[in-house]
CSV table of C-alpha atoms in Angstrom, one decimal:
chain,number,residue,atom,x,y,z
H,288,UNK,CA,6.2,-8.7,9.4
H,289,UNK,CA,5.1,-5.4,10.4
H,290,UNK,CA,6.0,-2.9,8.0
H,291,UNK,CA,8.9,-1.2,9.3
H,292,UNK,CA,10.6,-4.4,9.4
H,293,UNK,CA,9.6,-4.6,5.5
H,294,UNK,CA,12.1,-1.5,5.2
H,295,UNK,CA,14.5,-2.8,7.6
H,296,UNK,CA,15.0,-5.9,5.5
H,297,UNK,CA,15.0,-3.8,2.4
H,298,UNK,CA,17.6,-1.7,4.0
H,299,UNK,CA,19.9,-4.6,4.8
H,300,UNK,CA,19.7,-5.8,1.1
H,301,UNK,CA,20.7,-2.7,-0.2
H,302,UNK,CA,23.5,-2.7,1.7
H,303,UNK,CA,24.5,-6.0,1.2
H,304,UNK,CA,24.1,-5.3,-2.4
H,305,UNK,CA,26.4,-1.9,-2.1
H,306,UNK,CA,29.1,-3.5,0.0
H,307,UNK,CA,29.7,-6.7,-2.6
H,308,UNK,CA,30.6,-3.7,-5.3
H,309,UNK,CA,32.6,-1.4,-2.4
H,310,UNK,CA,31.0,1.5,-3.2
H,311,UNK,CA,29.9,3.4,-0.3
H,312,UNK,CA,27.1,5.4,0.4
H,313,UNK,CA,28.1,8.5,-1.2
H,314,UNK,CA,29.2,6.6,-4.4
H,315,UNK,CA,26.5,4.6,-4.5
H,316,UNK,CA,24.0,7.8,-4.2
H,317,UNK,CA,25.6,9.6,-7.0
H,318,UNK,CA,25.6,6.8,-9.1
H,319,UNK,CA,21.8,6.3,-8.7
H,320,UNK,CA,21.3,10.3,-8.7
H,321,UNK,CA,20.3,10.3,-5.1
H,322,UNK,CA,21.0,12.7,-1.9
H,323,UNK,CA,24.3,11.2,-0.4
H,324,UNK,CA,22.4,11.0,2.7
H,325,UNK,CA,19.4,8.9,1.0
H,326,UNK,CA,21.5,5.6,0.9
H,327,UNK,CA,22.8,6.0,4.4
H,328,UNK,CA,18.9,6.4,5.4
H,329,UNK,CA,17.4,3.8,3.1
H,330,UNK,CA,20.0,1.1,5.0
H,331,UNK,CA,18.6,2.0,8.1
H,332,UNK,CA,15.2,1.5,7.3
H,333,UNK,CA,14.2,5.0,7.8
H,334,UNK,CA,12.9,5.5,4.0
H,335,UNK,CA,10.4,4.5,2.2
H,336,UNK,CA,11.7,4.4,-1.2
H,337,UNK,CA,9.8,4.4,-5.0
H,338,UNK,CA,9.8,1.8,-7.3
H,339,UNK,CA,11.8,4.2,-9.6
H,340,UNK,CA,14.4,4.5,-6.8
H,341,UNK,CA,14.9,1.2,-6.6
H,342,UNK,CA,15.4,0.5,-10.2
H,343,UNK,CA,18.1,3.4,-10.0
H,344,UNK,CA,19.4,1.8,-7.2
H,345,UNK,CA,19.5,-1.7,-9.1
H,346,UNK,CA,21.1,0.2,-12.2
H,347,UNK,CA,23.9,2.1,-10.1
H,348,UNK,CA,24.7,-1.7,-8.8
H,349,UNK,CA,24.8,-3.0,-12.2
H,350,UNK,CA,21.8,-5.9,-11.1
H,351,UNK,CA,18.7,-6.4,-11.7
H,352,UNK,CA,15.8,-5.6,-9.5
H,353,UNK,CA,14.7,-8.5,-8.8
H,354,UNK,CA,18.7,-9.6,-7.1
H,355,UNK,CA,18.4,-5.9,-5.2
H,356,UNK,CA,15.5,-7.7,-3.3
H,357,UNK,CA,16.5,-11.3,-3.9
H,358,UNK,CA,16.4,-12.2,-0.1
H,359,UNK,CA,12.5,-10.4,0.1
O,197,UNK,CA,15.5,2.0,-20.0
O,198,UNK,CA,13.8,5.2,-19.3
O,199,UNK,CA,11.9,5.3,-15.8
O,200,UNK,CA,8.5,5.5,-17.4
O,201,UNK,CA,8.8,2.1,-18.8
O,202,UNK,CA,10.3,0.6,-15.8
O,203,UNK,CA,7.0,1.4,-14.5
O,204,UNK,CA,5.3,-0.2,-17.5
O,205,UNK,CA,6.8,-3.2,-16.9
O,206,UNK,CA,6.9,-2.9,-13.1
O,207,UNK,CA,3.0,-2.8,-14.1
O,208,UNK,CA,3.4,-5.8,-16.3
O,209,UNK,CA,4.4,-8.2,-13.2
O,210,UNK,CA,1.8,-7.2,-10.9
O,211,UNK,CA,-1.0,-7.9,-13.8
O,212,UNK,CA,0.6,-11.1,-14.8
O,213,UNK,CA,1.2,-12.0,-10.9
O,214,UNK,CA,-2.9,-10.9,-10.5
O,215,UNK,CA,-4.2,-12.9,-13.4
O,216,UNK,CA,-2.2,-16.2,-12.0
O,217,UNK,CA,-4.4,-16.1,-8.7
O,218,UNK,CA,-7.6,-15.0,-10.7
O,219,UNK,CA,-8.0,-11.7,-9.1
O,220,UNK,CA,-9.8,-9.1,-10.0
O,221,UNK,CA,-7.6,-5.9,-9.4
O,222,UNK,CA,-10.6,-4.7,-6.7
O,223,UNK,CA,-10.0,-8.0,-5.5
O,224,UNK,CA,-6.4,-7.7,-5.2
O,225,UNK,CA,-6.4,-4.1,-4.1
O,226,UNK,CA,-9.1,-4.9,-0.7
O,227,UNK,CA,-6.3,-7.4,0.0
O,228,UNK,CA,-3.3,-5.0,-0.5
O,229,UNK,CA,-5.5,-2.8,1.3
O,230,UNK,CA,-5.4,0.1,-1.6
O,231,UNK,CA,-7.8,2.1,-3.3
O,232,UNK,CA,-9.7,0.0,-5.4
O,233,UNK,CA,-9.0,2.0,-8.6
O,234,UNK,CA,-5.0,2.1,-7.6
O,235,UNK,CA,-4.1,-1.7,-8.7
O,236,UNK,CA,-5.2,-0.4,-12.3
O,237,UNK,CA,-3.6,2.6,-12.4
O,238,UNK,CA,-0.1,0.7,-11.4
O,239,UNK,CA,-0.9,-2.0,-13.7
O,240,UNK,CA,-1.0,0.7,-16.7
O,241,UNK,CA,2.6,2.4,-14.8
O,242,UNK,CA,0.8,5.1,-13.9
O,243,UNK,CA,2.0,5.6,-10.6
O,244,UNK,CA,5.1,5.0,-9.0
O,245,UNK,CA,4.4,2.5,-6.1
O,246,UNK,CA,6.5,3.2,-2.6
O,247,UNK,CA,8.3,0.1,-1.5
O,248,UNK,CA,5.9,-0.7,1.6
O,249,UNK,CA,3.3,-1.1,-1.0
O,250,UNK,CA,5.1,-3.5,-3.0
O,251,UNK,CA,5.5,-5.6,0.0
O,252,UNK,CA,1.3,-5.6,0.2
O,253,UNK,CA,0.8,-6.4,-2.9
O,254,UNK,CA,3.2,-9.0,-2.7
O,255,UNK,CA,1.7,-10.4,0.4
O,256,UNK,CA,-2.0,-10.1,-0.8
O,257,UNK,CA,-0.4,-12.2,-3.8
O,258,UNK,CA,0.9,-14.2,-1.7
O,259,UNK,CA,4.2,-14.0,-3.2
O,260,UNK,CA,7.5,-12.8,-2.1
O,261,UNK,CA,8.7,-9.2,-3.0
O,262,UNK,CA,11.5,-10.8,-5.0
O,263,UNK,CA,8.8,-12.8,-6.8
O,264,UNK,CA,6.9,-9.9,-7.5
O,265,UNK,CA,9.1,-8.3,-9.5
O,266,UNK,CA,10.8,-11.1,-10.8
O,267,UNK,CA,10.8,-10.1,-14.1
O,268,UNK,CA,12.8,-7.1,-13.6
């Protein structure tokens, strides 16, 4: 899998995370103390985010990292 | 948990992960493609590895992402 499709995947998983708790993409950004745009771009694929991001990102979805990229 | 030790025991994983194919982290890092000194330093958390190379490590690993970070 070439890499963009690496962040792609990653993208959907975040979503599908964010969705199961309807938060949107602003809410979920300011609950992980990112950019509201950041989400919107890390679904897309278009971001290639840190490990620390992600473990916000896992925190501000109350899971752990390991479910944030259960389907990877 | 503050971010420094989620990169500790981010760190943790990929040593233990390593170890359990009897790697060497130069080893691990030709396969990841990465500087061969880089696969210590994140092992230590002393860096902060983008997403795209968690999916490297994982695949030199031979793991899936989710596996990788299992722990976490």
């Amino acid at each position: 899998m070439p890499a963009d499709s690496d962040l792609i995947a990653l993208g959907r998983e975040i979503r599908t995370r964010r969705k199961a708790r309807n938060l949107s993409q602003e809410a979920l950004a300011e609950l992980a103390g990112l950019h509201r745009n950041y989400v919107g771009l890390l679904e897309r694929g278009e971001r290639n985010p840190s490990a620390t991001t992600l473990f916000q990102l896992a925190r501000a979805l109350d899971i752990r990292l390991a479910e944030l990229v259960g389907g990877l």
